[in-house]
PDB file of C-alpha atoms in Angstrom:
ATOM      1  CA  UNK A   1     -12.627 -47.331 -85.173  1.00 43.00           C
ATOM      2  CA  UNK A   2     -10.362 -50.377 -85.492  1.00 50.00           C
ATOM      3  CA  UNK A   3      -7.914 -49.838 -88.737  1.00 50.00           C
ATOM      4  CA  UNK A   4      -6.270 -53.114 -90.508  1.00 54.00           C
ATOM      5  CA  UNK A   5      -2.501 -53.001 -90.849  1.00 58.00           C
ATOM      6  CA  UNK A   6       0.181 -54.773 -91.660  1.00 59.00           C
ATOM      7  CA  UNK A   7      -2.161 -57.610 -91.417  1.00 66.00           C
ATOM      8  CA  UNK A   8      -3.930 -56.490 -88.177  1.00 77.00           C
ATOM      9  CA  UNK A   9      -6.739 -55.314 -87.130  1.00 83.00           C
ATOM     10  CA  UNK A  10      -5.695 -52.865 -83.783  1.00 91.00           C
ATOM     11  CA  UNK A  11      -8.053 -50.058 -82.680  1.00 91.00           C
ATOM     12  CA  UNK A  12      -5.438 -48.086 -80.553  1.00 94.00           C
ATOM     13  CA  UNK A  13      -2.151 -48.415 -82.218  1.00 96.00           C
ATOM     14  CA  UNK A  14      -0.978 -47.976 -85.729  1.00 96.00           C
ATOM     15  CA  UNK A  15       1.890 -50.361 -87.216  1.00 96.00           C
ATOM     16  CA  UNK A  16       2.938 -50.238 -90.314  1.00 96.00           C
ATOM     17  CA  UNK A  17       6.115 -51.635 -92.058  1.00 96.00           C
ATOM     18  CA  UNK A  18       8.370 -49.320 -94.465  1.00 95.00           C
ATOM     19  CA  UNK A  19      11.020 -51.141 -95.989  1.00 93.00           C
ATOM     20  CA  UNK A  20      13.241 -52.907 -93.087  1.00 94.00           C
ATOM     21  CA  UNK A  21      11.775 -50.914 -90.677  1.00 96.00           C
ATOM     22  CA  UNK A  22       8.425 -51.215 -88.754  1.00 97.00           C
ATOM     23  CA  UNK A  23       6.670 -48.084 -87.201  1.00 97.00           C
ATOM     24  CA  UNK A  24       4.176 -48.600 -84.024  1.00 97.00           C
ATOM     25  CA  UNK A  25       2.333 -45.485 -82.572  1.00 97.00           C
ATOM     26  CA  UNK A  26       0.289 -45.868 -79.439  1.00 97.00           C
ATOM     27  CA  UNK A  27      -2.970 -44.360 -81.350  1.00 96.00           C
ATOM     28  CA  UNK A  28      -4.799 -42.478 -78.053  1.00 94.00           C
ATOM     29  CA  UNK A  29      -3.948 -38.596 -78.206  1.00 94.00           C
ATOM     30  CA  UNK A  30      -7.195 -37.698 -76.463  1.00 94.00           C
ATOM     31  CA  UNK A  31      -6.492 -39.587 -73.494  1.00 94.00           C
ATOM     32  CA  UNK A  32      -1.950 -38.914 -74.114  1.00 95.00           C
ATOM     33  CA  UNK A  33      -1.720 -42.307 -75.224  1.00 96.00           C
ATOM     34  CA  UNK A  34      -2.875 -43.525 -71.841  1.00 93.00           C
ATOM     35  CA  UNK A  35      -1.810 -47.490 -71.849  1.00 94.00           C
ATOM     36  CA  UNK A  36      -5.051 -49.543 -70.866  1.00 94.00           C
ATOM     37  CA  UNK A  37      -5.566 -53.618 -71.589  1.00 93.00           C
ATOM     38  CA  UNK A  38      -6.505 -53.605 -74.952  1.00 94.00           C
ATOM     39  CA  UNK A  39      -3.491 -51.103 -75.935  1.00 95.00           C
ATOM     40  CA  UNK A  40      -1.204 -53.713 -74.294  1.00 96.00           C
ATOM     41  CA  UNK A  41      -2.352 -56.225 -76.146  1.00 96.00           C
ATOM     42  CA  UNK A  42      -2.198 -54.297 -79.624  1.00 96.00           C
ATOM     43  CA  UNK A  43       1.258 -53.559 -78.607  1.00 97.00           C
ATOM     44  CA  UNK A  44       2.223 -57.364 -77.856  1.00 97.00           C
ATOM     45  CA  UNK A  45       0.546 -58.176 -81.175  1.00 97.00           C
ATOM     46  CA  UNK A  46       2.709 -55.633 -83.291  1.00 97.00           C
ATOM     47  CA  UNK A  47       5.616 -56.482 -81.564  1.00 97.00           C
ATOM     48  CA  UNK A  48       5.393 -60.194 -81.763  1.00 97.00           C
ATOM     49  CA  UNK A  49       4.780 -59.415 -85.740  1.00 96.00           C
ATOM     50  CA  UNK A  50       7.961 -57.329 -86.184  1.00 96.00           C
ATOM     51  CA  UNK A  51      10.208 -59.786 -84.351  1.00 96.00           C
ATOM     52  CA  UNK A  52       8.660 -63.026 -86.280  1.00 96.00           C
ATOM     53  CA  UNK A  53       9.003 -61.002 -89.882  1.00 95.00           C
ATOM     54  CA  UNK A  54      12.451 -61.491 -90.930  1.00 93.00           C
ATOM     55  CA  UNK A  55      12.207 -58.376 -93.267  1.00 94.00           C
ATOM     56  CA  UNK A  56      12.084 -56.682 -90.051  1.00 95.00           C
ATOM     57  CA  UNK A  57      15.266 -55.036 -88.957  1.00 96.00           C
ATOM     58  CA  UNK A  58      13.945 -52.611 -86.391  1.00 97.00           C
ATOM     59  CA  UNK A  59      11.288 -50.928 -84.842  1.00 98.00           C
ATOM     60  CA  UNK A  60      10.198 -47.044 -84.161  1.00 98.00           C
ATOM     61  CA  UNK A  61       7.567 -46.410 -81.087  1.00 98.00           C
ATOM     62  CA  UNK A  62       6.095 -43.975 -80.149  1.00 98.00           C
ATOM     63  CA  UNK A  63       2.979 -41.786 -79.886  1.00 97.00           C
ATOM     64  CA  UNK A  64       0.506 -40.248 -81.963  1.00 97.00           C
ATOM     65  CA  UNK A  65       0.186 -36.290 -81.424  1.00 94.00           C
ATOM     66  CA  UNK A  66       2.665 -33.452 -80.151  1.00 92.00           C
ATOM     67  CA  UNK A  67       1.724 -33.891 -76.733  1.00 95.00           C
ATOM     68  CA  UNK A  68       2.530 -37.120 -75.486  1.00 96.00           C
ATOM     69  CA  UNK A  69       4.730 -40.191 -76.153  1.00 97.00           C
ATOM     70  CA  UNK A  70       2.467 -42.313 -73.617  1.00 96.00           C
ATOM     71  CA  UNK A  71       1.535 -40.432 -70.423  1.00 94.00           C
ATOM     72  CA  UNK A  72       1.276 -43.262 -68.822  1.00 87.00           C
ATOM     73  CA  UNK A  73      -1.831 -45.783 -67.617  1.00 83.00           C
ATOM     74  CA  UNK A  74      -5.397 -45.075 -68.055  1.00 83.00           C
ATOM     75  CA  UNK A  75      -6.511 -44.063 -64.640  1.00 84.00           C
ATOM     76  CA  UNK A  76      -9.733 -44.124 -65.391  1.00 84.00           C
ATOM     77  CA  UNK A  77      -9.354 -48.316 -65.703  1.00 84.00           C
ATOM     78  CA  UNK A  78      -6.100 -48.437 -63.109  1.00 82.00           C
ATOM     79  CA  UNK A  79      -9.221 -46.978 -60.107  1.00 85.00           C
ATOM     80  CA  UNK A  80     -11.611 -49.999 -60.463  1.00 87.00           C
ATOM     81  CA  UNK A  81      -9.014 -52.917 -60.676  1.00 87.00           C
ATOM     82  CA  UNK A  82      -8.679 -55.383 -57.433  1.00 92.00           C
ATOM     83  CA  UNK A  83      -5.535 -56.431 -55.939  1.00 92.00           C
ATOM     84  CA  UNK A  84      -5.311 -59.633 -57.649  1.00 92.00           C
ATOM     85  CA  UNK A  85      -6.218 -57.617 -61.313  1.00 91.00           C
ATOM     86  CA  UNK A  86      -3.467 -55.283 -60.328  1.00 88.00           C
ATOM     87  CA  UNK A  87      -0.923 -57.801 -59.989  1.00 93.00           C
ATOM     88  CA  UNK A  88      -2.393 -59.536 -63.399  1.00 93.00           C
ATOM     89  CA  UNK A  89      -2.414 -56.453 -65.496  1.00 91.00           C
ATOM     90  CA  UNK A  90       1.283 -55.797 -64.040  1.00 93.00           C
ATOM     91  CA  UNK A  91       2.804 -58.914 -65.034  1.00 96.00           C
ATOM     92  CA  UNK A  92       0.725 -58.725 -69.043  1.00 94.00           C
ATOM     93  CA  UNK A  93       2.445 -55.502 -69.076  1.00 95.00           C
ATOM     94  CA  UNK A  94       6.108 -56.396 -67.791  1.00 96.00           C
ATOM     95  CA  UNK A  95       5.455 -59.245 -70.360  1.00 97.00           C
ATOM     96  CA  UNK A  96       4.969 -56.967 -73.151  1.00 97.00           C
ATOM     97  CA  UNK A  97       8.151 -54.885 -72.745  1.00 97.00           C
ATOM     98  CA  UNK A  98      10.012 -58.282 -72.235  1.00 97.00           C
ATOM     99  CA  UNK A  99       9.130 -59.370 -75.700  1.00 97.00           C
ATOM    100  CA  UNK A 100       9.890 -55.261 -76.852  1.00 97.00           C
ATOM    101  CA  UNK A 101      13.565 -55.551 -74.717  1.00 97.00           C
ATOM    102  CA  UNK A 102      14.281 -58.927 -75.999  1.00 96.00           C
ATOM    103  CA  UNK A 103      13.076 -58.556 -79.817  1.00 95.00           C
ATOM    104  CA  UNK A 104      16.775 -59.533 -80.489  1.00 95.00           C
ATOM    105  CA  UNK A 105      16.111 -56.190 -83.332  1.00 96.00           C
ATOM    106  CA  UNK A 106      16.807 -52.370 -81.963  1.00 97.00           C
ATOM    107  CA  UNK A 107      13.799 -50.638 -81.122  1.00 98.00           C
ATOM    108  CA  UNK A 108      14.395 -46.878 -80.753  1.00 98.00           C
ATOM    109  CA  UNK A 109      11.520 -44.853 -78.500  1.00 98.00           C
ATOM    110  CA  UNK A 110      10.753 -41.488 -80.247  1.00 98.00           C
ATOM    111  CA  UNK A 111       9.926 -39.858 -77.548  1.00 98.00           C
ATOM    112  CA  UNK A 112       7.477 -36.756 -78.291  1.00 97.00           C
ATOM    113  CA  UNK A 113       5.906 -35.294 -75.130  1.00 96.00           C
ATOM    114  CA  UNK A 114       4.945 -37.058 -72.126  1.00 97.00           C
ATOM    115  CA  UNK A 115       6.633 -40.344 -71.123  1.00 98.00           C
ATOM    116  CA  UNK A 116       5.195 -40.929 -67.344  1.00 97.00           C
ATOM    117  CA  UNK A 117       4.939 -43.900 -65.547  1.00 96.00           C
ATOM    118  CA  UNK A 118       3.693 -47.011 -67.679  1.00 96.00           C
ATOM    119  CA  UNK A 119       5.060 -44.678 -70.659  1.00 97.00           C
ATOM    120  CA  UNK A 120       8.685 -44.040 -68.961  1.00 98.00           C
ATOM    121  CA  UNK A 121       9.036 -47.839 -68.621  1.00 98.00           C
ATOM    122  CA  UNK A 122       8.128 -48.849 -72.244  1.00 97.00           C
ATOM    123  CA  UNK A 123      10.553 -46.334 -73.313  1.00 98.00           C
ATOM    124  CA  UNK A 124      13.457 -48.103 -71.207  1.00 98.00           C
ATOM    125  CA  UNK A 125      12.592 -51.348 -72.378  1.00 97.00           C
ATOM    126  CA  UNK A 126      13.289 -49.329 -75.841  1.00 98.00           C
ATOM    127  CA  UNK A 127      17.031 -50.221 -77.034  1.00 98.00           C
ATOM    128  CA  UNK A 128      17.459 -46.330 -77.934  1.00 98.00           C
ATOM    129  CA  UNK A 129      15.274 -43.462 -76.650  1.00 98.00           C
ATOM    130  CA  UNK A 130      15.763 -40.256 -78.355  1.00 98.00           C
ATOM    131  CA  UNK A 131      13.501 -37.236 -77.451  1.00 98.00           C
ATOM    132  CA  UNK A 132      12.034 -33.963 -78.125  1.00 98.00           C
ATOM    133  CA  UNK A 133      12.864 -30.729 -75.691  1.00 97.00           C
ATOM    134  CA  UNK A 134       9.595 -30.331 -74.514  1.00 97.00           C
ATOM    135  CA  UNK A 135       9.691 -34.103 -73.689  1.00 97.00           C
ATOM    136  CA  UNK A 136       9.289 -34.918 -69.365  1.00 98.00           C
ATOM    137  CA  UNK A 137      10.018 -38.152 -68.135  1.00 98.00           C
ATOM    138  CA  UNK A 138       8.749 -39.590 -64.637  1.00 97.00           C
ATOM    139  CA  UNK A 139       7.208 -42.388 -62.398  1.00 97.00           C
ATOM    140  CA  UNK A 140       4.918 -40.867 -60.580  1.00 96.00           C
ATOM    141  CA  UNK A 141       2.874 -43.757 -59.451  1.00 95.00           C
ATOM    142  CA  UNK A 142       3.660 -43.137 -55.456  1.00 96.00           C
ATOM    143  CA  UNK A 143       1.255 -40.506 -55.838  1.00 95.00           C
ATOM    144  CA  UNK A 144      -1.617 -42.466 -57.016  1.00 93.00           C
ATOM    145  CA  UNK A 145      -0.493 -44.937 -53.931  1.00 94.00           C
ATOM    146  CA  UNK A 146       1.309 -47.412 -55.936  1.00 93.00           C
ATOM    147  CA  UNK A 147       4.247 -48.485 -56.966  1.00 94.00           C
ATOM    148  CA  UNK A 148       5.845 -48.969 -60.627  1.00 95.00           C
ATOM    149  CA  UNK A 149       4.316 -51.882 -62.406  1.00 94.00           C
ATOM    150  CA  UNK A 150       5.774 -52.172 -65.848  1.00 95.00           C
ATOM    151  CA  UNK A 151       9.726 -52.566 -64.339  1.00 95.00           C
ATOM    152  CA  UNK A 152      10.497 -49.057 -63.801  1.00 96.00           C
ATOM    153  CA  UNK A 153      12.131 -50.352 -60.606  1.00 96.00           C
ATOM    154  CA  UNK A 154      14.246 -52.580 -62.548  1.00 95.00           C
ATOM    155  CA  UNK A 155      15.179 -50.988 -65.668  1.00 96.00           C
ATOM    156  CA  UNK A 156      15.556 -47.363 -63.995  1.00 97.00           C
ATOM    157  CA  UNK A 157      18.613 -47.742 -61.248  1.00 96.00           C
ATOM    158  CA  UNK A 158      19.990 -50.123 -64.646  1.00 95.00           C
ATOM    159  CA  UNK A 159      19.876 -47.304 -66.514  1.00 96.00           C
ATOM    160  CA  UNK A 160      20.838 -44.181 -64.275  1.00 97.00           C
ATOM    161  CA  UNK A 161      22.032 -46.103 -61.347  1.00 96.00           C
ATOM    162  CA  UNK A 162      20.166 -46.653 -57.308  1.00 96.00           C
ATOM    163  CA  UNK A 163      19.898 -43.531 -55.948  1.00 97.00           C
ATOM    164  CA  UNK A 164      18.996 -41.237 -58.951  1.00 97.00           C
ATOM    165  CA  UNK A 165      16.398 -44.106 -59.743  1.00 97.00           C
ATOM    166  CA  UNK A 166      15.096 -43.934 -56.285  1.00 98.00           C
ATOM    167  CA  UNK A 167      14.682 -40.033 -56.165  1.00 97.00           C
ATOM    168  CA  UNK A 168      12.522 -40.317 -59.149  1.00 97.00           C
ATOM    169  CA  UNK A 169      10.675 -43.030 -58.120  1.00 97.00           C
ATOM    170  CA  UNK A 170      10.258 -41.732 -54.627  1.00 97.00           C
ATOM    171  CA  UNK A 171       9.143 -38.201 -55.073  1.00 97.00           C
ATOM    172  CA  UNK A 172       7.176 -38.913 -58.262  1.00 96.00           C
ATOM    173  CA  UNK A 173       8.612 -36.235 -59.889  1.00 96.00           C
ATOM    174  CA  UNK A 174       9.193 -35.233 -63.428  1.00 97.00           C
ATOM    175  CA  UNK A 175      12.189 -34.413 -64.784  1.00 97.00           C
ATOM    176  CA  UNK A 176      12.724 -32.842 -68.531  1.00 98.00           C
ATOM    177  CA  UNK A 177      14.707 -33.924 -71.503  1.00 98.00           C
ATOM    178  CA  UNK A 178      17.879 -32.199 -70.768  1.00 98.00           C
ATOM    179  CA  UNK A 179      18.056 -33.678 -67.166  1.00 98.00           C
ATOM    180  CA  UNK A 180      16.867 -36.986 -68.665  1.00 98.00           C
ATOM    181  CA  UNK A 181      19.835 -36.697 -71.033  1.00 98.00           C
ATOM    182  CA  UNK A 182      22.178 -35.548 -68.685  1.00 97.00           C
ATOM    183  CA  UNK A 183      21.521 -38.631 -66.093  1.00 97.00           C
ATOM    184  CA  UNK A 184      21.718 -41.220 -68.921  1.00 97.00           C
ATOM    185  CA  UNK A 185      18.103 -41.925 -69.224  1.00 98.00           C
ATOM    186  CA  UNK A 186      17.664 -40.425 -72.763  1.00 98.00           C
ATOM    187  CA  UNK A 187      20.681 -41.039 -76.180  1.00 98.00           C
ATOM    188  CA  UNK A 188      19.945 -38.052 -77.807  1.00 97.00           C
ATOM    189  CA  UNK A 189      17.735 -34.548 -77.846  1.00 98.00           C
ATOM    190  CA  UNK A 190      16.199 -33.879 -81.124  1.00 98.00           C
ATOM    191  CA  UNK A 191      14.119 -31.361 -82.918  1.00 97.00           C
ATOM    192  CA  UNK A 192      10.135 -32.343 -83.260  1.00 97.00           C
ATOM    193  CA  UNK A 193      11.078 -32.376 -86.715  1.00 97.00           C
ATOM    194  CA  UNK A 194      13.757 -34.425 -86.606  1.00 97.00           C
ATOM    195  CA  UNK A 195      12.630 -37.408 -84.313  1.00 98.00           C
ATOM    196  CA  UNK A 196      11.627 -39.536 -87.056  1.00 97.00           C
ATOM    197  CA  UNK A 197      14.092 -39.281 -89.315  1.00 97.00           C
ATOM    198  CA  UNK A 198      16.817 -39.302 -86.322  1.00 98.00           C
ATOM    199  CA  UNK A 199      15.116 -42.547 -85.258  1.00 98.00           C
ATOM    200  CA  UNK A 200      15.142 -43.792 -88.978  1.00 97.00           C
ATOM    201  CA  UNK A 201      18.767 -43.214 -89.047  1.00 97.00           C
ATOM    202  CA  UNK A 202      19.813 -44.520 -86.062  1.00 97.00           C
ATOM    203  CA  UNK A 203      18.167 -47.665 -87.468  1.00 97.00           C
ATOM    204  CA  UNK A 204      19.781 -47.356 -90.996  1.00 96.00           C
ATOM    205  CA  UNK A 205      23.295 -47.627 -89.549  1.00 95.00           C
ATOM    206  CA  UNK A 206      22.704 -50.192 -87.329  1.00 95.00           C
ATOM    207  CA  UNK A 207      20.539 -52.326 -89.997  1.00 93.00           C
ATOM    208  CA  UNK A 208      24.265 -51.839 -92.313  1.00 93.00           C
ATOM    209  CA  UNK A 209      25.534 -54.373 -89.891  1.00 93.00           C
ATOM    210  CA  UNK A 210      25.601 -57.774 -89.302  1.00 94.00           C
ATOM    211  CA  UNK A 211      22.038 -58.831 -88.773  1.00 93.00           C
ATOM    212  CA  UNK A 212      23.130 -62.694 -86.272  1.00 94.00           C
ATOM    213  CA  UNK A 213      26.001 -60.565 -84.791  1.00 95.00           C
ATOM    214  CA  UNK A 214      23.626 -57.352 -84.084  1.00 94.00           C
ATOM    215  CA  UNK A 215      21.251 -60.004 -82.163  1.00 94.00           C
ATOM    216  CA  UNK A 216      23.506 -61.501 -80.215  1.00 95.00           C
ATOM    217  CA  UNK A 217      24.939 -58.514 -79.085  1.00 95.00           C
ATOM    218  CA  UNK A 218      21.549 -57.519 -78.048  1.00 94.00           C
ATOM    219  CA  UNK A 219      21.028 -60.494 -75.982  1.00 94.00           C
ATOM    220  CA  UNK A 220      24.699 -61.244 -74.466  1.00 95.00           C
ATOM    221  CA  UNK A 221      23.976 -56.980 -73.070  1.00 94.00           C
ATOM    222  CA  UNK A 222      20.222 -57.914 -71.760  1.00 93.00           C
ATOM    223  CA  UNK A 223      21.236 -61.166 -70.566  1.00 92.00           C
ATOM    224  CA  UNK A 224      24.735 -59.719 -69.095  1.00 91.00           C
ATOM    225  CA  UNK A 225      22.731 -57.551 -67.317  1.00 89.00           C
ATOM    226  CA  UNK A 226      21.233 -60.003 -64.802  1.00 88.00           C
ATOM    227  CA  UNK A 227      24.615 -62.011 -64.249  1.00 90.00           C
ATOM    228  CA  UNK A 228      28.069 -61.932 -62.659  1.00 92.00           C
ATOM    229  CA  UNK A 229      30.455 -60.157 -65.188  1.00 93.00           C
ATOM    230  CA  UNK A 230      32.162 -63.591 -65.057  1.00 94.00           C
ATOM    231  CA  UNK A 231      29.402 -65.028 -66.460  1.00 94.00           C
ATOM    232  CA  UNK A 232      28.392 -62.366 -68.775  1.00 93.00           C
ATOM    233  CA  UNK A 233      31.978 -62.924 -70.151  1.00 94.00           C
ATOM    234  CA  UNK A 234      31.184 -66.687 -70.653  1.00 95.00           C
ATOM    235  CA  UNK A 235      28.047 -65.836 -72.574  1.00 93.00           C
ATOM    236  CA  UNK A 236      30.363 -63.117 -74.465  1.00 93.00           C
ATOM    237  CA  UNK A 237      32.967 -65.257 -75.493  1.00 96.00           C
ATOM    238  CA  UNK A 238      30.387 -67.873 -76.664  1.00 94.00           C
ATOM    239  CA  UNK A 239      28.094 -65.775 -78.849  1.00 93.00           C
ATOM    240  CA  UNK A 240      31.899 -64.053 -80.513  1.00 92.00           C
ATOM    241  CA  UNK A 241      32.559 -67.728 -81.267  1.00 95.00           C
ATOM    242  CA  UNK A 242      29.130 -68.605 -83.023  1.00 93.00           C
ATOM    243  CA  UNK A 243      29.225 -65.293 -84.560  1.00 94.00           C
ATOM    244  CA  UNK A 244      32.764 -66.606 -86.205  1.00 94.00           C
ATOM    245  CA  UNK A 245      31.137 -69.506 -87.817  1.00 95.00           C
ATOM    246  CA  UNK A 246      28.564 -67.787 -89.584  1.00 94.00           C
ATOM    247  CA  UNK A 247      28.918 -66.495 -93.624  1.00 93.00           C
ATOM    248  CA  UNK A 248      28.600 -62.919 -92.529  1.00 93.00           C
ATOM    249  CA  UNK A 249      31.880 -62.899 -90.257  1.00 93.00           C
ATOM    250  CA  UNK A 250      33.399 -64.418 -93.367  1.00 93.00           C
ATOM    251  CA  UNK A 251      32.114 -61.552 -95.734  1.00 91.00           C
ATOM    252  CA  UNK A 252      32.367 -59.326 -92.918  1.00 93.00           C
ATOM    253  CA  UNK A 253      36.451 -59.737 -92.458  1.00 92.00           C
ATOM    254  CA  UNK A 254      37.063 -60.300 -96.005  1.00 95.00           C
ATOM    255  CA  UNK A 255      34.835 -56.992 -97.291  1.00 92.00           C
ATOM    256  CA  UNK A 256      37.432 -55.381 -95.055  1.00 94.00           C
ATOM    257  CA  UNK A 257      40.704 -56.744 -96.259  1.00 95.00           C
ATOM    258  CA  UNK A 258      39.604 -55.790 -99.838  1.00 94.00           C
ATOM    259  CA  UNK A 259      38.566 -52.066 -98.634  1.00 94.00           C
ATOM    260  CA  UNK A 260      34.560 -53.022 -99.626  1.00 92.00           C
ATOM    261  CA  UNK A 261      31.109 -52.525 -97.955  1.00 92.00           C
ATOM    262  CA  UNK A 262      30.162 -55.700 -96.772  1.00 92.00           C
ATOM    263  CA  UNK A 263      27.242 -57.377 -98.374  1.00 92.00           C
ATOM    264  CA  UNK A 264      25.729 -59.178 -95.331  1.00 92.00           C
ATOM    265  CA  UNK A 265      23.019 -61.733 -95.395  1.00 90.00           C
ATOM    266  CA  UNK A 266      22.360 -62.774 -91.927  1.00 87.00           C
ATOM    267  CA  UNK A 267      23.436 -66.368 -91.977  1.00 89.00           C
TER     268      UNK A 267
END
């Protein structure tokens, strides 16, 4: 039954906004938040509301239940698509977690069971994952005779570097929290109890800062990513200098020198 929220109508994923912060749970726990098309879509929706509302500061995913954060794609739609609907649905979905990587807000995945496959690449495209224990991360799509579709052979040796990337990708295995922790893949392990509120306060701090300078330091990462360090410094040094023009360096500097919180406004 399709719910309005927020100002949407979305059958499969609940968004709502609290204060600066929006929430958006992939709605599925009979299927373990399985990601088919129309899920996708409900996702770019939210996301494209939470990035073009400026009361926005940043964003909490993840899924509804105690079992599963999103276990990954729906099978059960993945076994009748074509080659050329393959390559479609691959390139909606990298398209999605371009807009969720490049929201220029943080977007911290609250990762509460299952995160496989379609699942373990939204949560990299996540700024901050944090996770339960019984949490198990994997891309296990070699075993279904495919290969990642949603980035995870992008974003994965990015994250934990080549070879452990490859071993996961490879074997299709899954690996728990604590390894997922351990190889760089997860920020933090958290109580079930405490994933929300963790998230909520990782976004609190952050959301104290500089709202143009928190951006930009979002993109000038992302975008360093895929460029020389030379010219990662380039884009570094520019975004320090626009950052220097704006009212909140200003208030930012000058808060300081008077031993004040800083009242920023994000111009």
């Amino acid at each position: 039954m399709a719910s309005e929220t927020a100002g949407l109508t979305l059958a499969n994923v609940l968004y709502e906004k609290k204060g600066s912060t929006a929430y958006v749970t992939v709605n599925r726990p009979k299927v373990l938040n399985a990601l088919n098309t129309p899920t996708w879509s409900e996702l770019r929706r939210a996301f494209e509301d939470a990035r073009d509302d400026a009361a926005i500061r940043g964003v909490i995913l993840t899924g509804a239940g105690d079992k599963a954060f999103i276990a990954g794609a729906d099978i059960s739609e993945l076994a009748k698509v074509t080659a050329f609907e393959a390559e479609q649905s691959s390139r909606f979905g990298q398209g999605v977690l371009d807009i969720i990587e490049g929201l220029g807000k943080p977007v911290v995945a609250a990762v509460n069971g299952f995160a496989l496959g379609g699942g373990c690449e939204t949560a990299m495209a996540c700024t901050i994952r944090i996770a339960v224990e019984s949490a198990r991360f994997g891309q296990p799509e070699v075993k279904l005779g495919l290969v990642p579709g949603g980035g995870g052979t992008q974003r994965l040796p990015r994250l934990v570097g080549k070879g452990r990337a490859l071993h996961l990708i490879l074997s299709g295995e899954m690996i728990t929290a604590q390894e997922a922790y351990r190889i760089g893949l997860v920020n933090e392990i958290v109580s079930p109890a405490e994933l929300i509120t963790r998230a909520e306060a990782i976004l609190h701090s952050i959301a104290s800062n500089a709202p143009i300078a928190v951006k930009l330091a979002l993109e000038a990462a992302n975008m360093g990513m895929e460029t020389s360090q030379n010219e990662g410094l380039l884009l570094e040094a520019s975004y320090f200098g626009l950052c220097a023009a704006t009212e909140d360096k200003k208030e930012g500097t000058t808060a300081f020198l008077e031993k004040r919180l800083p009242q920023f406004r994000g111009r």
